[in-house]
XYZ file of C-alpha atoms in Angstrom:
616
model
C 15.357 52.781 -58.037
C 11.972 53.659 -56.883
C 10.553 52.041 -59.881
C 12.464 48.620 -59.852
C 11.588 48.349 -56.315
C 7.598 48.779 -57.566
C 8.217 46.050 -60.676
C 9.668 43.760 -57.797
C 7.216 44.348 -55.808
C 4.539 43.546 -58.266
C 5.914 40.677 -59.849
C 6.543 39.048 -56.586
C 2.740 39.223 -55.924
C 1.520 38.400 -59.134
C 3.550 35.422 -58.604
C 2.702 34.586 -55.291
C -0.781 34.651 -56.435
C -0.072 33.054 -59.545
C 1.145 30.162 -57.504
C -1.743 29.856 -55.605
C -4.150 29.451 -58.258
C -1.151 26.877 -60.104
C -1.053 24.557 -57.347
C -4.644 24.661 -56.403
C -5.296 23.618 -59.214
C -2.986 20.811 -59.114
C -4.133 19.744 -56.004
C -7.898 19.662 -57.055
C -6.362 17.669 -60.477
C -4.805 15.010 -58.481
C -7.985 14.949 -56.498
C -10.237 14.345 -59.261
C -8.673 12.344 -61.494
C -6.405 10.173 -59.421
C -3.159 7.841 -60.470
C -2.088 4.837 -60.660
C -6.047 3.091 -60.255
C -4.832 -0.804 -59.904
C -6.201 -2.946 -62.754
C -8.585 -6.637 -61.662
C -5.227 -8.356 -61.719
C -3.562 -5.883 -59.561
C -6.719 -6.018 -57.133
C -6.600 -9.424 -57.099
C -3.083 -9.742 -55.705
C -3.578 -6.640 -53.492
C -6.678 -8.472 -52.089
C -6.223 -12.275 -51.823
C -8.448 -12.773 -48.544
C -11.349 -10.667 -50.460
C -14.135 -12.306 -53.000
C -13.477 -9.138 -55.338
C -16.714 -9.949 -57.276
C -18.788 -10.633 -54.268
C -17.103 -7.433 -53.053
C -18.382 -5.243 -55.786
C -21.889 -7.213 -55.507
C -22.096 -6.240 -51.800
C -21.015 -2.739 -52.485
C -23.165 -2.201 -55.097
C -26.507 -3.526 -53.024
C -25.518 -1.708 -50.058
C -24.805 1.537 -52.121
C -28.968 1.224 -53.944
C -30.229 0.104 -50.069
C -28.554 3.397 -48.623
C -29.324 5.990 -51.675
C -33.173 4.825 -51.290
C -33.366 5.267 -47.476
C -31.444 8.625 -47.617
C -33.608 9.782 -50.087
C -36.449 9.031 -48.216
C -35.425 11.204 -45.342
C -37.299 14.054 -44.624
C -35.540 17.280 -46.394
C -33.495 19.758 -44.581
C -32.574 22.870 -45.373
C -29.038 22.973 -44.495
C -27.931 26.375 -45.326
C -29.817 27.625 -42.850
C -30.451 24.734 -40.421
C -28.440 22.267 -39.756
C -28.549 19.629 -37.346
C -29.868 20.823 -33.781
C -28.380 20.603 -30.652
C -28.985 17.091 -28.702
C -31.135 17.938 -25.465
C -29.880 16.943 -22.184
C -33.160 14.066 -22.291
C -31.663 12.426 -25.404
C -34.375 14.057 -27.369
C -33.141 16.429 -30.481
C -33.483 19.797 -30.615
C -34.677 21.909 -33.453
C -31.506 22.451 -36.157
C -29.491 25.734 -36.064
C -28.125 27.693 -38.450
C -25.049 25.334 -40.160
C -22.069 27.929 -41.140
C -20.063 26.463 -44.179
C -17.275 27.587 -44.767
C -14.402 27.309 -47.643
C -11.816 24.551 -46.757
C -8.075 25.076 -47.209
C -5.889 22.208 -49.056
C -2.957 21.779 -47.714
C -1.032 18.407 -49.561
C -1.113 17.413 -53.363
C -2.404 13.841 -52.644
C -5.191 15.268 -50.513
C -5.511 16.047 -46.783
C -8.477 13.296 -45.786
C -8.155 9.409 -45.819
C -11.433 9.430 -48.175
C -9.391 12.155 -50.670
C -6.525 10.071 -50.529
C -8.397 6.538 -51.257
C -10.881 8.419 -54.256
C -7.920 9.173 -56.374
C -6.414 5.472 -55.334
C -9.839 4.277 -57.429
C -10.589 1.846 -54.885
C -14.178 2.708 -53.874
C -15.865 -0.044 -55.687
C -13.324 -2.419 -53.546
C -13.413 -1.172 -50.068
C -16.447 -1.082 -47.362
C -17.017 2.646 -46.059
C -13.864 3.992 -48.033
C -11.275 2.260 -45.996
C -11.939 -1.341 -44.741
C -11.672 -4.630 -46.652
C -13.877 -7.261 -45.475
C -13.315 -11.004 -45.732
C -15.893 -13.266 -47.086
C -17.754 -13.977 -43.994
C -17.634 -10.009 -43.171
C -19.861 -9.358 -46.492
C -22.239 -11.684 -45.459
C -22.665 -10.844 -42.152
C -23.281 -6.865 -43.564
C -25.326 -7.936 -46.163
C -27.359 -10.194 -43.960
C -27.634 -7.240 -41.192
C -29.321 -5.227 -44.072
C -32.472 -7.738 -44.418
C -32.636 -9.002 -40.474
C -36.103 -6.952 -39.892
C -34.584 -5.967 -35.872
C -36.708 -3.930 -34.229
C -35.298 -0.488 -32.997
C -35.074 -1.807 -28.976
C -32.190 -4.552 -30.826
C -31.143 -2.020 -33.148
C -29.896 0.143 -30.690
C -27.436 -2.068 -29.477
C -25.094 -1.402 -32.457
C -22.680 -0.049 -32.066
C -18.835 0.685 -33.114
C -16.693 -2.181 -31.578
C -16.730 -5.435 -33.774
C -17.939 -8.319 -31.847
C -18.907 -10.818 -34.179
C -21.025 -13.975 -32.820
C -17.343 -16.073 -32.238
C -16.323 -13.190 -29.686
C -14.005 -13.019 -28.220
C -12.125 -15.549 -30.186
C -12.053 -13.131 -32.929
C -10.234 -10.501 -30.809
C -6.334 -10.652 -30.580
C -6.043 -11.363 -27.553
C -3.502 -9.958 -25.258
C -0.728 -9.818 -28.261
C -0.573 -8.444 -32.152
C 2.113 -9.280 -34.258
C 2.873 -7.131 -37.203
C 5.643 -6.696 -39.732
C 7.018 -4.150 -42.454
C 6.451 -5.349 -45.854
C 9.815 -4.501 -48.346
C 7.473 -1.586 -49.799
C 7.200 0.226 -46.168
C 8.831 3.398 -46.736
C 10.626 4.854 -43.873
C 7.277 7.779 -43.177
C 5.520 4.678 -43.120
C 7.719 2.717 -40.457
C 7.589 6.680 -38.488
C 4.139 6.796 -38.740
C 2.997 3.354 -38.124
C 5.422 2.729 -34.939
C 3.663 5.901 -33.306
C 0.615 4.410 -33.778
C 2.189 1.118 -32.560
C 3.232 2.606 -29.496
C 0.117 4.828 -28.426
C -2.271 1.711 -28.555
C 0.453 -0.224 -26.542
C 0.726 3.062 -23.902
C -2.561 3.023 -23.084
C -3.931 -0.247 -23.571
C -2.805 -4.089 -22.030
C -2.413 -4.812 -25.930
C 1.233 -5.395 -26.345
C 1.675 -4.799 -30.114
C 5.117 -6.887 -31.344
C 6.670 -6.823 -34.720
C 7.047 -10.784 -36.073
C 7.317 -11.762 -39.611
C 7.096 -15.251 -38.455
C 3.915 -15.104 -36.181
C 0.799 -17.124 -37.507
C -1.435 -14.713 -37.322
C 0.219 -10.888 -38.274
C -0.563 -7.945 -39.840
C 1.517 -6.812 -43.450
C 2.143 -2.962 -43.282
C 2.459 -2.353 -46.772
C 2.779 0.664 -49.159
C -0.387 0.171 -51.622
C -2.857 2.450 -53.287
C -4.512 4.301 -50.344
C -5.181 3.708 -47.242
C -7.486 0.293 -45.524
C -7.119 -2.191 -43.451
C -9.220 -5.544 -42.619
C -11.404 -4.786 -39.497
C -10.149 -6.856 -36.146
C -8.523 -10.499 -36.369
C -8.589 -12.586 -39.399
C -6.574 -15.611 -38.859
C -3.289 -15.750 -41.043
C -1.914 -12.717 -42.661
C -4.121 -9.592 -43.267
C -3.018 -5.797 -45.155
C -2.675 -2.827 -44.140
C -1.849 -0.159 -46.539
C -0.628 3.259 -46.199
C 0.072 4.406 -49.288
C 0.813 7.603 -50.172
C -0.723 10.494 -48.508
C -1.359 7.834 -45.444
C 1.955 8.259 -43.923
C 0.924 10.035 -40.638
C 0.182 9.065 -36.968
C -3.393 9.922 -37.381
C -4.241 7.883 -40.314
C -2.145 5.419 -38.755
C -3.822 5.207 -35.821
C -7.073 4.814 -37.380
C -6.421 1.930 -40.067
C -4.674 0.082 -36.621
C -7.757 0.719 -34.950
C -10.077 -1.144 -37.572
C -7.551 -3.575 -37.242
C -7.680 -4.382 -33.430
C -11.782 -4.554 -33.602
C -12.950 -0.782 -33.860
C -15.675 -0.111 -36.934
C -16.469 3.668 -37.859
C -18.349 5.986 -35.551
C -20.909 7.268 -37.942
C -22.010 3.979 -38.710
C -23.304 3.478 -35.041
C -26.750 2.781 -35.640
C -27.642 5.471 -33.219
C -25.466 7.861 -35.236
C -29.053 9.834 -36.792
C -29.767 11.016 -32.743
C -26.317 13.181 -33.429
C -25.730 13.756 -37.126
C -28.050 14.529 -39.980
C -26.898 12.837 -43.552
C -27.032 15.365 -46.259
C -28.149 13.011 -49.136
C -27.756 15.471 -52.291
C -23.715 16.736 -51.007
C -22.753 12.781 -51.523
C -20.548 11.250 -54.300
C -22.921 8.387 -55.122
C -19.644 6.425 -55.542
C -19.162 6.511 -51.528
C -22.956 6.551 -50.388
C -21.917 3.135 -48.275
C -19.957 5.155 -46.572
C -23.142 6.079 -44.689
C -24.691 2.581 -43.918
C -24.966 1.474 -40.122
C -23.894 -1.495 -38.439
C -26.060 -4.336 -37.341
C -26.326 -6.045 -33.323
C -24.393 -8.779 -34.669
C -21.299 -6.812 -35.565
C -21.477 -3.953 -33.289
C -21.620 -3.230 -29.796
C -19.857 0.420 -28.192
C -20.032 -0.477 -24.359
C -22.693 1.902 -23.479
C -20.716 5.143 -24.212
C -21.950 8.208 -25.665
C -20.795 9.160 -29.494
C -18.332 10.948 -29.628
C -17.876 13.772 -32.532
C -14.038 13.721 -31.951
C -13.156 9.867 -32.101
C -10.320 8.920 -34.548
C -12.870 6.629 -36.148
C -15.302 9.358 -37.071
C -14.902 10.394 -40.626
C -14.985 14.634 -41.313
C -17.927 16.155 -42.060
C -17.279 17.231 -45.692
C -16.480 13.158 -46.311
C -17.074 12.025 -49.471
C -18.793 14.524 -50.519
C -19.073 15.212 -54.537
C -18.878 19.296 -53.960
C -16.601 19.749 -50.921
C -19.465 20.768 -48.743
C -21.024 18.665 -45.852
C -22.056 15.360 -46.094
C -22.534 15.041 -42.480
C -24.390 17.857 -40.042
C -23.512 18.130 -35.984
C -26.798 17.753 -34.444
C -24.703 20.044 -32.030
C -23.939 22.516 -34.626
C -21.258 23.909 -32.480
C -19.045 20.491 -33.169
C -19.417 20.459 -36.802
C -15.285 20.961 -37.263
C -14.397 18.398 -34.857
C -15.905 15.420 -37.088
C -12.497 14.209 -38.832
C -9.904 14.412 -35.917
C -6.486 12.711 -36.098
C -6.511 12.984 -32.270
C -7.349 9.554 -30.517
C -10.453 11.109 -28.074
C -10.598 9.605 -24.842
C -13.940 7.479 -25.667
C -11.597 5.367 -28.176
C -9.235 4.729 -25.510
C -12.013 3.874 -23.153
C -13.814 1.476 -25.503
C -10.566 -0.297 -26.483
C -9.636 -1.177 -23.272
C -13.015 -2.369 -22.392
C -13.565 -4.675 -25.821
C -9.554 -6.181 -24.496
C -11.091 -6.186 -21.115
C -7.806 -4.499 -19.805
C -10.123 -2.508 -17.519
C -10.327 -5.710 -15.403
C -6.500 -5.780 -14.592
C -7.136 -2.432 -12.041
C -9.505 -3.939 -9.161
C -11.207 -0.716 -8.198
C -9.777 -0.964 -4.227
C -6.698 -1.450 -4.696
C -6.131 1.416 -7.761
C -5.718 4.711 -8.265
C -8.778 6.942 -7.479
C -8.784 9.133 -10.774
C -11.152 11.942 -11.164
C -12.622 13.925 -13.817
C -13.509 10.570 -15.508
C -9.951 9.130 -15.523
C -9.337 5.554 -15.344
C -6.271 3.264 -14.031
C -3.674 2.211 -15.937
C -3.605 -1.024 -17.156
C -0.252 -1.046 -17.398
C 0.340 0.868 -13.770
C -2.961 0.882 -12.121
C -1.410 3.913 -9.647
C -1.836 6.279 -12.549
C -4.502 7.581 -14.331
C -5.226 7.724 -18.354
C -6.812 11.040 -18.187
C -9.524 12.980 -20.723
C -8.267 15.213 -23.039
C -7.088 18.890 -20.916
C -6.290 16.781 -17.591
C -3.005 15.413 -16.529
C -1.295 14.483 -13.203
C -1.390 10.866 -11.795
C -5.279 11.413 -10.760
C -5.889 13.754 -13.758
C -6.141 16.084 -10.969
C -4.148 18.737 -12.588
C -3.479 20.807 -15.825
C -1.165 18.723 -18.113
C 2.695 20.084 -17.715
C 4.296 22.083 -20.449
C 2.646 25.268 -22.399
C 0.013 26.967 -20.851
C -1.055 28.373 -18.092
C -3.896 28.499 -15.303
C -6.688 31.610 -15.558
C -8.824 33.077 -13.144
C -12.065 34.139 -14.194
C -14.227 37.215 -12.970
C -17.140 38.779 -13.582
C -15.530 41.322 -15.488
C -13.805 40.250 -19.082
C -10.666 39.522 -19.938
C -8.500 38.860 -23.099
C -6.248 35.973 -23.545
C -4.258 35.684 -27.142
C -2.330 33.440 -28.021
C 0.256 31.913 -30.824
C 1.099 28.517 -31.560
C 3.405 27.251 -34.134
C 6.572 28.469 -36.069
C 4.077 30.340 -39.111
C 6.533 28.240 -41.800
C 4.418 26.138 -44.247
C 5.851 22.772 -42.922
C 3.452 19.872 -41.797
C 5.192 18.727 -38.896
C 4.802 15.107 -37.527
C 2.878 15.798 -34.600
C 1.244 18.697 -33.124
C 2.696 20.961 -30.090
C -0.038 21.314 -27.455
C -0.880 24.206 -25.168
C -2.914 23.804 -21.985
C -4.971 26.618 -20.397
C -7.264 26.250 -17.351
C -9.872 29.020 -17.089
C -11.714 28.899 -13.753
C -14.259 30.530 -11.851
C -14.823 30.801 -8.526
C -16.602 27.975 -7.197
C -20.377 28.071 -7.551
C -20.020 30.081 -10.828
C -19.820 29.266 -14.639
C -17.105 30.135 -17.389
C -18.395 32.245 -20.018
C -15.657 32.155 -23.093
C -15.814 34.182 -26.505
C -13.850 33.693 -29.661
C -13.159 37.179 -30.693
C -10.222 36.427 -32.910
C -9.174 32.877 -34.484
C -6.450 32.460 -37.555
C -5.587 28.484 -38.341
C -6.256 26.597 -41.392
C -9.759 25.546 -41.681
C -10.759 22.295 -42.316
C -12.579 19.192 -41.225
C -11.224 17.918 -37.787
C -8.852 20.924 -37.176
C -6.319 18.331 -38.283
C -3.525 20.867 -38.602
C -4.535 23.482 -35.800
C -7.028 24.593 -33.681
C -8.344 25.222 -30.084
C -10.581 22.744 -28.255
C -12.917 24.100 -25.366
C -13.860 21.649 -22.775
C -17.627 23.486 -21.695
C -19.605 19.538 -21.981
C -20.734 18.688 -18.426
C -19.144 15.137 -19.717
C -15.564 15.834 -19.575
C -14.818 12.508 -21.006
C -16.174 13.747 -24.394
C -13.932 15.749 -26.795
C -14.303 19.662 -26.162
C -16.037 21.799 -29.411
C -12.959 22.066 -31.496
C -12.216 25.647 -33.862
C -10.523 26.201 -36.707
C -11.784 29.031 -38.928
C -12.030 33.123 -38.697
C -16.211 32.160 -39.540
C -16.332 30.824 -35.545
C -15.170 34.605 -34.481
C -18.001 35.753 -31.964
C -18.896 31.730 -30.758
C -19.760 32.144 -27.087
C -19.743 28.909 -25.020
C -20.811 28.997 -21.633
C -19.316 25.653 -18.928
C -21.038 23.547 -17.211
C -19.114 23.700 -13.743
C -16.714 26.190 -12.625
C -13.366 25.078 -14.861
C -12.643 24.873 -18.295
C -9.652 23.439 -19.873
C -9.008 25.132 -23.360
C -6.342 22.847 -25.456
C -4.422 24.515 -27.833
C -2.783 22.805 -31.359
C -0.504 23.087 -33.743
C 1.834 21.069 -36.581
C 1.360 23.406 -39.702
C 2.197 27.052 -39.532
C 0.511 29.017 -36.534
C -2.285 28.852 -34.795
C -3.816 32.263 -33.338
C -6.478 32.665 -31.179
C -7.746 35.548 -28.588
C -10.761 33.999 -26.561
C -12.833 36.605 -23.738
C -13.680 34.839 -20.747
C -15.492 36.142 -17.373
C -17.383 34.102 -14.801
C -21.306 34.035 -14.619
C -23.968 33.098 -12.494
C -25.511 29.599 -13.901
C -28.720 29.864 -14.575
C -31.692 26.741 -14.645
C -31.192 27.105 -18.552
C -27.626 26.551 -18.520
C -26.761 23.688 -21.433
C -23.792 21.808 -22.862
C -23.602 24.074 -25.835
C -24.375 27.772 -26.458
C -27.448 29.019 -27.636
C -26.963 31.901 -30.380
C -30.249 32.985 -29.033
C -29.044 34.034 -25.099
C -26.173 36.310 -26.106
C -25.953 39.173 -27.021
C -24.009 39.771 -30.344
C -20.258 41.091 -30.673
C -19.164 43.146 -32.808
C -16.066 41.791 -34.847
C -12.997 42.921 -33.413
C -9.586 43.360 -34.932
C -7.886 40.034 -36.002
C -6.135 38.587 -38.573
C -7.733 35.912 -40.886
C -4.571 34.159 -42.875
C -1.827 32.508 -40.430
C 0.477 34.260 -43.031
C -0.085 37.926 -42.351
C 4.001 38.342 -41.214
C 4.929 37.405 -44.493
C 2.888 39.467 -46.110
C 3.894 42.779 -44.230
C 7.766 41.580 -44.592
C 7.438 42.185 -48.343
C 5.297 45.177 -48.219
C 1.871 43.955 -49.434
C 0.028 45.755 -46.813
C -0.543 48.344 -49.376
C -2.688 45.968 -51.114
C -6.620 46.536 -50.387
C -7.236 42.627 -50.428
C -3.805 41.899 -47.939
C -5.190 44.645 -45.804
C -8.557 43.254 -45.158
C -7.652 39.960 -44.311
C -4.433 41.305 -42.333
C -6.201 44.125 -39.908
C -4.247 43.758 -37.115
C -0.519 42.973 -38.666
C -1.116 45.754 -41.237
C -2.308 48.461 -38.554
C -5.316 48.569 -40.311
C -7.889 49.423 -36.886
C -8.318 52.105 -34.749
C -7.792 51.584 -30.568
C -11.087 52.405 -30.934
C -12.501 49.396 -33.267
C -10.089 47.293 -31.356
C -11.826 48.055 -28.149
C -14.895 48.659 -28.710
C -15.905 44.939 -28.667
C -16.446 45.366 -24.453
C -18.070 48.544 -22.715
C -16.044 51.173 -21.504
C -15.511 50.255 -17.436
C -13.500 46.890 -18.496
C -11.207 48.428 -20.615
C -8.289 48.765 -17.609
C -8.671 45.669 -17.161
C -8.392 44.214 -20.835
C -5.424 46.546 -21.507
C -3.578 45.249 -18.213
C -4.588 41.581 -19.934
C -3.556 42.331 -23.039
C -0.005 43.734 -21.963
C 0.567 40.629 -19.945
C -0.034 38.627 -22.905
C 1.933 40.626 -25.346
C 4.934 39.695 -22.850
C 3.474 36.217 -22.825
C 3.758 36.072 -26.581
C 7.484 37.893 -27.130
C 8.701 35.362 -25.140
C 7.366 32.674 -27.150
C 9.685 31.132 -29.270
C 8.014 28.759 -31.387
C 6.421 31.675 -33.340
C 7.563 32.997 -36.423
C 6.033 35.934 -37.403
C 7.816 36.405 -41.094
C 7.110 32.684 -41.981
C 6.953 32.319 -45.913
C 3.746 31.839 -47.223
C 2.117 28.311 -48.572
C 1.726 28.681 -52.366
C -0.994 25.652 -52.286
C -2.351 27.248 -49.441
C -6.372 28.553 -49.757
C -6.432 32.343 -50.234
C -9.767 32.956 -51.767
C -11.393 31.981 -48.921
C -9.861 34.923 -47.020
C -10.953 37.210 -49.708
């Protein structure tokens, strides 16, 4: 009996990791080599408002323009330096140390708009991997390439489209849309969420028409695009397959109501570096920047965490980054599918719904709220803020901290652990604060999620920016274990996310003097180093002590803590001896916290496709 159990036991891991390496694989396969590529004929009908040989013209002049300057660009080494931190004076700091680290594929038809569109074939078709421009749009671009503007003018690019017949060009106060008979029901899921975000926190009321003159076809095509803001009569967008979620959704809507991308702000260099010899020369337009007479953002800061701001690892010809956080720290939160508060900001203000709310006779919001436009007595709030006058932590999960100069442990689960991509991700809220006068000072001593560009499928967000309008650092790999961040007033919200597995994460947090050399963003230099404490590094461990495979050397490692694998002492040893009552007290409270919690799964199955060799 002892035997079988041992042949059963080994041929259920050989297969699990059998399957791994199968549908890895298949997933890189499908990457690569893509189906279905449309032929000119098929193009031609897909495209009717586009000059397909003007197109490809366009493309291919903007793609020589952009590898010449990029080339031209002083070398970095980005192994060991990447971007830089941006100074509180707008000047750039010197670049820090850039940590790459192995991404994690989660779906066959890839898990990025730019994966999705690459196997579609369409990059010779569509400006910046996802927009389709109409005639006059080329030849604005193309113009914009030669117009000799100085850098004063140049800075006034920006990311909202406002063309020289604003705001004419603009829908106005209503968009009509309708479902073309290839709209599969994710489609009409995903698309109507979209729908009704925009509407929520905009004036734009978004109706579906087949009969209005001027409406936009949701279609299912090859990949996912859409034409960029208004252009008179009917005008595509696709999401095909792989497109069919609110994220993607919300993005192809938003080049569709006005919005361009964020890295092609023409400021973008002052906050990423462009890493010229990681780029499929197929996609280098993905990099150009916009020109006065297309772009203008409203005077607000770039924001790593808009929906319009592709990943960092975006088309990119060997999975590593493309694009380098001159604040190293938010190198993972480039690709959300989160609509940041900046996006809602600038939308209302290129609808000029901002003007509906007279400031007497609205609500008073604070922590850089704004009214309503459709109830100017409530606030839209910043991300980790609710209440009418974002006033308070938003309801549901989560709970409110008290800081003190001594540490304490948090840890925390999120998610059911079962390899299901869920629709939309369950958010936890946490307010750490400190009393007042004093600053937060948060470590990530433990973090399990899948990794990958925009901690689409999990993560935690810390809110340390003195601009709490801007998206908070966002974390999604075991390689950010030891980040310390310290705030820039007395609270921080922390937001945690989930929609595919679990999330885990155990963050240290005490209260600190500030000091005159307080920043936004850590400095590796300032803190002292921790050593690594006892976590696990695959959202799968349950599983894999269910079946037994804590016996295996390679489980073990990356399983520490679910396969007993540490001593009190290595789990402790992370903070000096006279804090350890109060840790333990923490940690007991939280172990309650977490039994209780009943959206976590520990004995989830595993994800065949999912990346193990980067735990390894």
């Amino acid at each position: 009996m002892l035997c079988y159990s041992s042949a059963l036991f080994i041929i259920l891991v050989g297969a699990v990791l059998a399957q791994i390496d199968v549908n890895q694989a298949l997933n890189q396969n499908k990457l690569d080599v893509g189906s279905s590529v449309l032929n000119d004929v098929e193009l031609e009908k897909t495209f009717p408002r586009t000059n397909l040989s003007r197109m490809r013209s366009a493309l291919h002049s903007l793609r020589q323009n952009w590898s010449a300057k990029l080339q031209a660009m002083p070398a970095r080494n980005y192994e060991s330096g990447g971007g830089g931190n941006q100074g509180a004076d707008g000047g750039v700091q010197q670049p820090q140390p850039l940590r790459e680290k192995p991404r994690d594929r989660i779906k066959t038809e890839g898990d990025t708009l730019h994966q999705v569109n690459k196997a579609a074939g369409l990059n010779d078709i569509l400006y910046q991997g996802d927009m389709v421009l109409t005639d006059e749009q080329i030849g604005t671009i193309l113009e914009a390439q030669k117009d000799g503007s100085t850098e004063n003018e140049a800075r006034k690019r920006r990311q909202a489209y406002r063309d020289r017949y604003y705001p004419s060009t603009i829908w106005g106060n209503s968009v009509y849309y309708y479902y073309d008979r290839t709209a599969t029901p994710k489609i009409v899921k995903a698309f109507e969420q979209a729908v009704a975000f925009w509407s929520n926190v905009t004036c734009i009321n978004i109706y579906q028409s087949s009969t209005a003159l001027n409406r936009i076809r949701v279609f299912k095509g090859q990949g996912c695009y859409s034409y960029v803001g208004r252009i008179s009569g009917v005008q595509d967008l696709s999401l095909g397959t792989g497109c069919e979620e609110f994220g993607t959704a919300a993005h192809e809507l938003g080049h569709a109501l006005g919005f361009f991308h964020t890295q092609s702000r023409y400021d973008r260099d002052n906050y990423i570096s462009i890493n010229y010899a990681n780029i499929d020369p197929s996609f280098v337009e993905q990099f150009d920047k916009e020109s006065s007479s297309t772009n203008y953002n409203y005077g607000m800061p770039y924001d790593y965490g808009s929906i319009m701001q592709y990943g960092a690892s975006s088309a990119s010809s060997n999975d590593k980054a493309t694009m380098v956080a001159r604040d190293a720290e938010y190198q993972d939160t480039m690709g959300s599918d989160f609509v940041s508060f900046y996006d809602i900001s600038m939308m209302n203000e290129h609808y000029k719904c901002k003007e509906l709310c007279p400031n007497a006779t609205s609500a008073q919001c604070t922590n850089g709220g704004f009214p309503s436009p459709r109830n100017c007595q409530i606030c839209i709030c910043p991300s980790g803020y609710g209440g009418s006058l974002c006033e308070q932590r938003p309801p549901g999960c989560g709970e409110d901290l008290t800081a003190t100069d001594a540490w304490q442990t948090v840890q925390k689960t999120l998610g059911d652990g079962l390899p299901v991509l869920r629709d939309n991700h369950t958010l936890c809220h946490y307010w750490v604060r400190a009393p007042e006068g004093q600053a937060v000072e948060i470590r990530i001593s433990g973090l399990t999620t899948v990794t990958i560009d925009g901690c689409i499928f999990g993560g935690i967000e810390l809110k340390t920016n003195k601009d709490q309008k801007l998206t908070g650092y966002r974390y999604c790999s075991s390689a950010d274990q030891n980040t310390v961040h310290r705030s820039s007033g007395s609270l921080v919200p922390i937001v945690m996310f989930n929609r595919y597995a679990s999330t885990r994460a155990t963050l240290d947090y005490r209260a600190v003097t500030p000091s005159a050399t307080d920043s936004t963003s850590p400095d590796a230099t300032t803190f002292a180093p921790v050593v690594s404490s006892c976590q696990d590094l695959h959202p799968n461990c349950g599983f894999y002590e269910f079946f037994g495979m804590c016996r295996l050397r390679r489980i073990k490692k990356i399983c520490q803590f679910t396969c007993r694998d540490c001593s009190n002492r290595n789990r402790n040893r992370n903070h000096n001896n006279n804090n350890n009552n109060s840790r333990n007290n923490s940690n007991r409270n939280n172990n309650n916290n977490n039994n209780s919690n009943n959206n976590y799964n520990p004995f989830g199955p595993v994800p065949f496709w999912h990346s193990f060799s980067a735990y390894q």
